[in-house]
């Protein structure tokens, strides 16, 4: 991936987390301990601070470095989980060329790593309720040969639907599970941060597609 594109993605991800930190914290206050916004802001600020070095790396190494930075800086349950996600993606993705099928494989590997690390599965009101449908949407688009612009729409929809699906779920993993039935009726904070990250990355790809800086895959 072009260094400037990866650089832009890291800035966009850090900005969306920073801009929504209070909202993430409010969600975590409702069903957790109210630190998700702070945790994520700390992690993505650390990524932004080191982004020049990471953008210069090949994509597999850059993703693994992003993951390690999150493990070291996020804190809370979400740190090791997001960390595992990016590290597994870095291990699964080929350096070049970047095809939709390769991205799908990496996203699936990332979601599986979260499941292993968290001993969790989709349907338990966690970030997985966004990360798994997003991986599935990219895989389906890659199989069907869907043009990238349409794939981005499908991915955004999958993330938004996945996030919304957490509202009526009963939390059975993480701190929210301590609330039992009282967790129902609230969006999951980790699913919200995942949806925001997915949306911000889709926006960067879409802008670069329009500027013909990203090839249709
Ligand atoms: P903590 O729960 O330690 O305070 P955060 O508030 O930063 O950490 O992150 C909470 C989010 O982490 C939850 O909203 C959920 O999406 C995610 N999470 C927690 N436990 C798990 C798990 N076992 N598997 C997947 N995701 C989890
Ligand atoms: Mg928390």
PDB file of C-alpha atoms and ligand atoms in Angstrom:
ATOM      1  CA  UNK A   1       0.000   0.000   0.000  1.00  0.00           C
ATOM      2  CA  UNK A   2       1.220   3.511  -0.812  1.00  0.00           C
ATOM      3  CA  UNK A   3       2.798   5.085   2.308  1.00  0.00           C
ATOM      4  CA  UNK A   4       0.672   8.234   2.022  1.00  0.00           C
ATOM      5  CA  UNK A   5      -2.528   6.175   1.926  1.00  0.00           C
ATOM      6  CA  UNK A   6      -1.612   4.270   5.080  1.00  0.00           C
ATOM      7  CA  UNK A   7      -0.585   7.557   6.706  1.00  0.00           C
ATOM      8  CA  UNK A   8      -3.983   9.082   5.833  1.00  0.00           C
ATOM      9  CA  UNK A   9      -5.795   6.013   7.182  1.00  0.00           C
ATOM     10  CA  UNK A  10      -3.992   6.224  10.522  1.00  0.00           C
ATOM     11  CA  UNK A  11      -4.788   9.938  10.825  1.00  0.00           C
ATOM     12  CA  UNK A  12      -8.436   9.324   9.926  1.00  0.00           C
ATOM     13  CA  UNK A  13      -8.712   6.510  12.468  1.00  0.00           C
ATOM     14  CA  UNK A  14      -7.098   8.607  15.214  1.00  0.00           C
ATOM     15  CA  UNK A  15      -9.376  11.572  14.379  1.00  0.00           C
ATOM     16  CA  UNK A  16     -12.609   9.580  14.441  1.00  0.00           C
ATOM     17  CA  UNK A  17     -11.722   8.060  17.801  1.00  0.00           C
ATOM     18  CA  UNK A  18     -10.696  11.438  19.230  1.00  0.00           C
ATOM     19  CA  UNK A  19     -13.850  13.140  17.912  1.00  0.00           C
ATOM     20  CA  UNK A  20     -16.080  10.425  19.353  1.00  0.00           C
ATOM     21  CA  UNK A  21     -14.250   9.789  22.612  1.00  0.00           C
ATOM     22  CA  UNK A  22     -17.038  11.250  24.730  1.00  0.00           C
ATOM     23  CA  UNK A  23     -19.692   9.206  22.948  1.00  0.00           C
ATOM     24  CA  UNK A  24     -17.639   6.019  23.433  1.00  0.00           C
ATOM     25  CA  UNK A  25     -17.189   6.853  27.092  1.00  0.00           C
ATOM     26  CA  UNK A  26     -20.922   7.503  27.487  1.00  0.00           C
ATOM     27  CA  UNK A  27     -21.732   4.080  26.010  1.00  0.00           C
ATOM     28  CA  UNK A  28     -19.218   2.459  28.335  1.00  0.00           C
ATOM     29  CA  UNK A  29     -20.663   4.372  31.305  1.00  0.00           C
ATOM     30  CA  UNK A  30     -24.030   2.777  30.556  1.00  0.00           C
ATOM     31  CA  UNK A  31     -22.860  -0.849  30.479  1.00  0.00           C
ATOM     32  CA  UNK A  32     -19.199  -0.853  31.559  1.00  0.00           C
ATOM     33  CA  UNK A  33     -16.767   1.300  33.513  1.00  0.00           C
ATOM     34  CA  UNK A  34     -16.703   4.412  31.335  1.00  0.00           C
ATOM     35  CA  UNK A  35     -13.135   4.216  30.051  1.00  0.00           C
ATOM     36  CA  UNK A  36     -13.519   3.053  26.437  1.00  0.00           C
ATOM     37  CA  UNK A  37     -13.210   6.549  24.944  1.00  0.00           C
ATOM     38  CA  UNK A  38     -10.107   7.301  27.013  1.00  0.00           C
ATOM     39  CA  UNK A  39      -8.566   3.888  26.297  1.00  0.00           C
ATOM     40  CA  UNK A  40      -9.062   4.152  22.550  1.00  0.00           C
ATOM     41  CA  UNK A  41      -7.947   7.786  22.355  1.00  0.00           C
ATOM     42  CA  UNK A  42      -4.699   6.893  24.125  1.00  0.00           C
ATOM     43  CA  UNK A  43      -4.060   3.984  21.750  1.00  0.00           C
ATOM     44  CA  UNK A  44      -4.788   5.845  18.550  1.00  0.00           C
ATOM     45  CA  UNK A  45      -2.868   8.936  19.685  1.00  0.00           C
ATOM     46  CA  UNK A  46       0.151   6.640  20.106  1.00  0.00           C
ATOM     47  CA  UNK A  47      -0.380   5.317  16.574  1.00  0.00           C
ATOM     48  CA  UNK A  48      -0.617   8.823  15.183  1.00  0.00           C
ATOM     49  CA  UNK A  49       2.574   9.823  16.991  1.00  0.00           C
ATOM     50  CA  UNK A  50       4.462   6.953  15.311  1.00  0.00           C
ATOM     51  CA  UNK A  51       2.649   6.915  12.001  1.00  0.00           C
ATOM     52  CA  UNK A  52       5.506   8.161   9.835  1.00  0.00           C
ATOM     53  CA  UNK A  53       7.613   5.132  10.773  1.00  0.00           C
ATOM     54  CA  UNK A  54       4.684   2.752  10.314  1.00  0.00           C
ATOM     55  CA  UNK A  55       3.607   4.205   6.973  1.00  0.00           C
ATOM     56  CA  UNK A  56       7.130   3.539   5.661  1.00  0.00           C
ATOM     57  CA  UNK A  57       6.845  -0.182   6.513  1.00  0.00           C
ATOM     58  CA  UNK A  58       5.412  -2.884   4.271  1.00  0.00           C
ATOM     59  CA  UNK A  59       1.729  -3.423   5.106  1.00  0.00           C
ATOM     60  CA  UNK A  60       2.193  -6.713   7.045  1.00  0.00           C
ATOM     61  CA  UNK A  61       4.795  -5.144   9.338  1.00  0.00           C
ATOM     62  CA  UNK A  62       2.842  -1.889   9.668  1.00  0.00           C
ATOM     63  CA  UNK A  63      -0.331  -3.705  10.746  1.00  0.00           C
ATOM     64  CA  UNK A  64       1.586  -5.751  13.311  1.00  0.00           C
ATOM     65  CA  UNK A  65       3.238  -2.619  14.680  1.00  0.00           C
ATOM     66  CA  UNK A  66      -0.184  -0.936  14.910  1.00  0.00           C
ATOM     67  CA  UNK A  67      -1.442  -3.955  16.854  1.00  0.00           C
ATOM     68  CA  UNK A  68       1.499  -3.917  19.249  1.00  0.00           C
ATOM     69  CA  UNK A  69       1.065  -0.172  19.785  1.00  0.00           C
ATOM     70  CA  UNK A  70      -2.579  -0.771  20.723  1.00  0.00           C
ATOM     71  CA  UNK A  71      -1.679  -3.597  23.113  1.00  0.00           C
ATOM     72  CA  UNK A  72       0.834  -1.342  24.854  1.00  0.00           C
ATOM     73  CA  UNK A  73      -1.282   1.813  24.998  1.00  0.00           C
ATOM     74  CA  UNK A  74      -4.997   1.081  25.083  1.00  0.00           C
ATOM     75  CA  UNK A  75      -5.341  -0.717  28.396  1.00  0.00           C
ATOM     76  CA  UNK A  76      -8.634  -2.361  29.315  1.00  0.00           C
ATOM     77  CA  UNK A  77      -9.988  -5.470  27.629  1.00  0.00           C
ATOM     78  CA  UNK A  78     -10.141  -3.738  24.275  1.00  0.00           C
ATOM     79  CA  UNK A  79      -6.339  -3.182  24.090  1.00  0.00           C
ATOM     80  CA  UNK A  80      -5.277  -6.823  23.732  1.00  0.00           C
ATOM     81  CA  UNK A  81      -8.370  -7.537  21.611  1.00  0.00           C
ATOM     82  CA  UNK A  82      -7.798  -4.764  19.065  1.00  0.00           C
ATOM     83  CA  UNK A  83      -4.087  -5.526  19.292  1.00  0.00           C
ATOM     84  CA  UNK A  84      -4.669  -9.177  18.395  1.00  0.00           C
ATOM     85  CA  UNK A  85      -6.920  -8.056  15.558  1.00  0.00           C
ATOM     86  CA  UNK A  86      -4.288  -5.931  13.827  1.00  0.00           C
ATOM     87  CA  UNK A  87      -1.407  -8.333  14.545  1.00  0.00           C
ATOM     88  CA  UNK A  88      -3.366 -11.236  13.017  1.00  0.00           C
ATOM     89  CA  UNK A  89      -4.277  -9.115   9.999  1.00  0.00           C
ATOM     90  CA  UNK A  90      -0.619  -8.227   9.532  1.00  0.00           C
ATOM     91  CA  UNK A  91       0.334 -11.904   9.624  1.00  0.00           C
ATOM     92  CA  UNK A  92      -2.375 -12.835   7.115  1.00  0.00           C
ATOM     93  CA  UNK A  93      -2.047 -10.075   4.533  1.00  0.00           C
ATOM     94  CA  UNK A  94       0.345 -10.381   1.598  1.00  0.00           C
ATOM     95  CA  UNK A  95       2.654  -7.375   1.036  1.00  0.00           C
ATOM     96  CA  UNK A  96       1.384  -6.704  -2.506  1.00  0.00           C
ATOM     97  CA  UNK A  97      -0.714  -6.596  -4.627  1.00  0.00           C
ATOM     98  CA  UNK A  98      -3.612  -5.822  -2.353  1.00  0.00           C
ATOM     99  CA  UNK A  99      -6.731  -7.554  -3.669  1.00  0.00           C
ATOM    100  CA  UNK A 100     -10.203  -7.611  -2.118  1.00  0.00           C
ATOM    101  CA  UNK A 101      -9.751 -11.347  -1.513  1.00  0.00           C
ATOM    102  CA  UNK A 102      -6.510 -10.717   0.388  1.00  0.00           C
ATOM    103  CA  UNK A 103      -8.168  -8.010   2.483  1.00  0.00           C
ATOM    104  CA  UNK A 104     -11.040 -10.399   3.224  1.00  0.00           C
ATOM    105  CA  UNK A 105      -8.618 -13.114   4.383  1.00  0.00           C
ATOM    106  CA  UNK A 106      -6.870 -10.641   6.663  1.00  0.00           C
ATOM    107  CA  UNK A 107     -10.139  -9.360   8.147  1.00  0.00           C
ATOM    108  CA  UNK A 108     -11.300 -12.919   8.802  1.00  0.00           C
ATOM    109  CA  UNK A 109      -7.973 -13.795  10.453  1.00  0.00           C
ATOM    110  CA  UNK A 110      -8.277 -10.652  12.581  1.00  0.00           C
ATOM    111  CA  UNK A 111     -11.819 -11.462  13.719  1.00  0.00           C
ATOM    112  CA  UNK A 112     -10.783 -15.051  14.522  1.00  0.00           C
ATOM    113  CA  UNK A 113      -7.887 -13.782  16.641  1.00  0.00           C
ATOM    114  CA  UNK A 114     -10.295 -11.605  18.636  1.00  0.00           C
ATOM    115  CA  UNK A 115     -12.549 -14.618  19.170  1.00  0.00           C
ATOM    116  CA  UNK A 116      -9.629 -16.703  20.405  1.00  0.00           C
ATOM    117  CA  UNK A 117      -8.225 -14.006  22.640  1.00  0.00           C
ATOM    118  CA  UNK A 118     -11.649 -13.025  24.006  1.00  0.00           C
ATOM    119  CA  UNK A 119     -13.080 -16.562  24.139  1.00  0.00           C
ATOM    120  CA  UNK A 120     -16.040 -14.927  22.474  1.00  0.00           C
ATOM    121  CA  UNK A 121     -18.255 -15.196  19.418  1.00  0.00           C
ATOM    122  CA  UNK A 122     -20.617 -12.940  17.465  1.00  0.00           C
ATOM    123  CA  UNK A 123     -23.982 -12.434  19.179  1.00  0.00           C
ATOM    124  CA  UNK A 124     -22.484 -11.678  22.600  1.00  0.00           C
ATOM    125  CA  UNK A 125     -22.651  -7.857  22.290  1.00  0.00           C
ATOM    126  CA  UNK A 126     -19.014  -7.071  21.525  1.00  0.00           C
ATOM    127  CA  UNK A 127     -16.831  -5.588  18.790  1.00  0.00           C
ATOM    128  CA  UNK A 128     -17.170  -8.958  17.026  1.00  0.00           C
ATOM    129  CA  UNK A 129     -20.731  -8.052  16.069  1.00  0.00           C
ATOM    130  CA  UNK A 130     -19.186  -5.458  13.740  1.00  0.00           C
ATOM    131  CA  UNK A 131     -15.850  -7.081  12.861  1.00  0.00           C
ATOM    132  CA  UNK A 132     -17.324 -10.412  11.701  1.00  0.00           C
ATOM    133  CA  UNK A 133     -20.066  -8.975   9.409  1.00  0.00           C
ATOM    134  CA  UNK A 134     -17.506  -6.564   7.944  1.00  0.00           C
ATOM    135  CA  UNK A 135     -15.134  -9.442   7.118  1.00  0.00           C
ATOM    136  CA  UNK A 136     -18.048 -11.410   5.635  1.00  0.00           C
ATOM    137  CA  UNK A 137     -19.098  -8.428   3.501  1.00  0.00           C
ATOM    138  CA  UNK A 138     -15.609  -8.037   2.039  1.00  0.00           C
ATOM    139  CA  UNK A 139     -15.369 -11.779   1.397  1.00  0.00           C
ATOM    140  CA  UNK A 140     -18.758 -11.808  -0.367  1.00  0.00           C
ATOM    141  CA  UNK A 141     -17.793  -8.782  -2.474  1.00  0.00           C
ATOM    142  CA  UNK A 142     -14.438 -10.346  -3.379  1.00  0.00           C
ATOM    143  CA  UNK A 143     -16.133 -13.578  -4.458  1.00  0.00           C
ATOM    144  CA  UNK A 144     -18.728 -11.738  -6.533  1.00  0.00           C
ATOM    145  CA  UNK A 145     -16.186  -9.384  -8.107  1.00  0.00           C
ATOM    146  CA  UNK A 146     -18.156  -6.396  -6.821  1.00  0.00           C
ATOM    147  CA  UNK A 147     -16.661  -3.026  -7.836  1.00  0.00           C
ATOM    148  CA  UNK A 148     -14.797  -1.357  -4.969  1.00  0.00           C
ATOM    149  CA  UNK A 149     -17.267   1.545  -4.594  1.00  0.00           C
ATOM    150  CA  UNK A 150     -20.155  -0.921  -4.116  1.00  0.00           C
ATOM    151  CA  UNK A 151     -18.052  -3.045  -1.797  1.00  0.00           C
ATOM    152  CA  UNK A 152     -17.461   0.023   0.389  1.00  0.00           C
ATOM    153  CA  UNK A 153     -21.231   0.583   0.592  1.00  0.00           C
ATOM    154  CA  UNK A 154     -21.761  -3.051   1.594  1.00  0.00           C
ATOM    155  CA  UNK A 155     -19.020  -2.811   4.220  1.00  0.00           C
ATOM    156  CA  UNK A 156     -20.414   0.400   5.711  1.00  0.00           C
ATOM    157  CA  UNK A 157     -23.895  -1.151   5.844  1.00  0.00           C
ATOM    158  CA  UNK A 158     -22.556  -4.320   7.467  1.00  0.00           C
ATOM    159  CA  UNK A 159     -20.782  -2.270  10.138  1.00  0.00           C
ATOM    160  CA  UNK A 160     -23.834  -0.075  10.825  1.00  0.00           C
ATOM    161  CA  UNK A 161     -26.218  -3.065  10.991  1.00  0.00           C
ATOM    162  CA  UNK A 162     -23.776  -4.997  13.171  1.00  0.00           C
ATOM    163  CA  UNK A 163     -23.507  -2.076  15.572  1.00  0.00           C
ATOM    164  CA  UNK A 164     -27.270  -1.631  15.747  1.00  0.00           C
ATOM    165  CA  UNK A 165     -27.725  -5.372  16.329  1.00  0.00           C
ATOM    166  CA  UNK A 166     -25.848  -5.064  19.626  1.00  0.00           C
ATOM    167  CA  UNK A 167     -28.579  -2.835  21.089  1.00  0.00           C
ATOM    168  CA  UNK A 168     -30.989  -5.668  21.824  1.00  0.00           C
ATOM    169  CA  UNK A 169     -28.339  -8.229  22.689  1.00  0.00           C
ATOM    170  CA  UNK A 170     -27.665  -9.558  26.153  1.00  0.00           C
ATOM    171  CA  UNK A 171     -23.971  -9.113  26.995  1.00  0.00           C
ATOM    172  CA  UNK A 172     -22.311 -12.372  27.964  1.00  0.00           C
ATOM    173  CA  UNK A 173     -18.655 -11.280  27.642  1.00  0.00           C
ATOM    174  CA  UNK A 174     -16.636  -8.467  29.174  1.00  0.00           C
ATOM    175  CA  UNK A 175     -17.726  -6.042  31.891  1.00  0.00           C
ATOM    176  CA  UNK A 176     -21.165  -5.501  30.344  1.00  0.00           C
ATOM    177  CA  UNK A 177     -21.987  -9.140  31.158  1.00  0.00           C
ATOM    178  CA  UNK A 178     -21.986  -8.208  34.874  1.00  0.00           C
ATOM    179  CA  UNK A 179     -25.189  -6.252  34.165  1.00  0.00           C
ATOM    180  CA  UNK A 180     -27.061  -9.248  32.778  1.00  0.00           C
ATOM    181  CA  UNK A 181     -30.501  -8.213  31.466  1.00  0.00           C
ATOM    182  CA  UNK A 182     -29.723  -4.543  32.198  1.00  0.00           C
ATOM    183  CA  UNK A 183     -27.200  -4.597  29.340  1.00  0.00           C
ATOM    184  CA  UNK A 184     -30.106  -4.922  26.892  1.00  0.00           C
ATOM    185  CA  UNK A 185     -31.153  -1.652  25.225  1.00  0.00           C
ATOM    186  CA  UNK A 186     -27.659  -0.143  24.910  1.00  0.00           C
ATOM    187  CA  UNK A 187     -25.185  -0.188  22.024  1.00  0.00           C
ATOM    188  CA  UNK A 188     -21.907  -1.923  22.814  1.00  0.00           C
ATOM    189  CA  UNK A 189     -19.007   0.568  23.092  1.00  0.00           C
ATOM    190  CA  UNK A 190     -16.488  -1.714  21.369  1.00  0.00           C
ATOM    191  CA  UNK A 191     -18.920  -2.350  18.504  1.00  0.00           C
ATOM    192  CA  UNK A 192     -19.314   1.438  18.213  1.00  0.00           C
ATOM    193  CA  UNK A 193     -15.551   2.031  18.065  1.00  0.00           C
ATOM    194  CA  UNK A 194     -15.207  -0.735  15.461  1.00  0.00           C
ATOM    195  CA  UNK A 195     -17.977   0.790  13.337  1.00  0.00           C
ATOM    196  CA  UNK A 196     -16.334   4.228  13.545  1.00  0.00           C
ATOM    197  CA  UNK A 197     -12.954   2.794  12.524  1.00  0.00           C
ATOM    198  CA  UNK A 198     -14.466   0.866   9.607  1.00  0.00           C
ATOM    199  CA  UNK A 199     -16.373   3.941   8.434  1.00  0.00           C
ATOM    200  CA  UNK A 200     -13.266   6.135   8.592  1.00  0.00           C
ATOM    201  CA  UNK A 201     -11.164   3.645   6.605  1.00  0.00           C
ATOM    202  CA  UNK A 202     -13.948   3.277   4.008  1.00  0.00           C
ATOM    203  CA  UNK A 203     -14.028   7.078   3.666  1.00  0.00           C
ATOM    204  CA  UNK A 204     -10.292   7.187   2.963  1.00  0.00           C
ATOM    205  CA  UNK A 205     -10.535   4.398   0.372  1.00  0.00           C
ATOM    206  CA  UNK A 206     -13.537   6.087  -1.272  1.00  0.00           C
ATOM    207  CA  UNK A 207     -11.771   9.455  -1.481  1.00  0.00           C
ATOM    208  CA  UNK A 208      -8.690   7.844  -3.001  1.00  0.00           C
ATOM    209  CA  UNK A 209     -10.795   5.775  -5.387  1.00  0.00           C
ATOM    210  CA  UNK A 210     -12.392   9.000  -6.612  1.00  0.00           C
ATOM    211  CA  UNK A 211      -8.930  10.500  -7.032  1.00  0.00           C
ATOM    212  CA  UNK A 212      -7.871   7.304  -8.866  1.00  0.00           C
ATOM    213  CA  UNK A 213      -5.154   6.716  -6.264  1.00  0.00           C
ATOM    214  CA  UNK A 214      -6.669   3.349  -5.347  1.00  0.00           C
ATOM    215  CA  UNK A 215      -7.247   0.786  -8.044  1.00  0.00           C
ATOM    216  CA  UNK A 216     -10.550  -0.939  -8.462  1.00  0.00           C
ATOM    217  CA  UNK A 217      -9.920  -4.528  -7.301  1.00  0.00           C
TER     218      UNK A 217
HETATM  219  P1  LIG B   1     -12.811  -2.722  29.707  1.00  0.00           P
HETATM  220  O1  LIG B   1     -14.029  -3.556  29.464  1.00  0.00           O
HETATM  221  O2  LIG B   1     -11.673  -3.509  30.284  1.00  0.00           O
HETATM  222  O3  LIG B   1     -13.124  -1.478  30.475  1.00  0.00           O
HETATM  223  P2  LIG B   1     -12.925  -1.190  27.248  1.00  0.00           P
HETATM  224  O4  LIG B   1     -13.986  -0.408  27.932  1.00  0.00           O
HETATM  225  O5  LIG B   1     -11.843  -0.394  26.592  1.00  0.00           O
HETATM  226  O6  LIG B   1     -12.290  -2.251  28.237  1.00  0.00           O
HETATM  227  O7  LIG B   1     -13.570  -2.092  26.082  1.00  0.00           O
HETATM  228  C1  LIG B   1     -14.823  -2.692  26.243  1.00  0.00           C
HETATM  229  C2  LIG B   1     -15.209  -3.352  24.924  1.00  0.00           C
HETATM  230  O8  LIG B   1     -14.352  -4.469  24.670  1.00  0.00           O
HETATM  231  C3  LIG B   1     -16.602  -3.945  24.952  1.00  0.00           C
HETATM  232  O9  LIG B   1     -17.573  -2.963  24.610  1.00  0.00           O
HETATM  233  C4  LIG B   1     -16.533  -5.071  23.936  1.00  0.00           C
HETATM  234  O10 LIG B   1     -16.847  -4.637  22.620  1.00  0.00           O
HETATM  235  C5  LIG B   1     -15.076  -5.457  23.976  1.00  0.00           C
HETATM  236  N1  LIG B   1     -14.889  -6.742  24.682  1.00  0.00           N
HETATM  237  C6  LIG B   1     -14.799  -6.941  26.006  1.00  0.00           C
HETATM  238  N2  LIG B   1     -14.614  -8.258  26.271  1.00  0.00           N
HETATM  239  C7  LIG B   1     -14.610  -8.892  25.066  1.00  0.00           C
HETATM  240  C8  LIG B   1     -14.457 -10.256  24.641  1.00  0.00           C
HETATM  241  N3  LIG B   1     -14.245 -11.236  25.515  1.00  0.00           N
HETATM  242  N4  LIG B   1     -14.498 -10.518  23.314  1.00  0.00           N
HETATM  243  C9  LIG B   1     -14.680  -9.529  22.409  1.00  0.00           C
HETATM  244  N5  LIG B   1     -14.813  -8.235  22.741  1.00  0.00           N
HETATM  245  C10 LIG B   1     -14.795  -7.917  24.048  1.00  0.00           C
HETATM  246 MG1  LIG B   2     -14.449  -0.022  29.861  1.00  0.00          MG
END
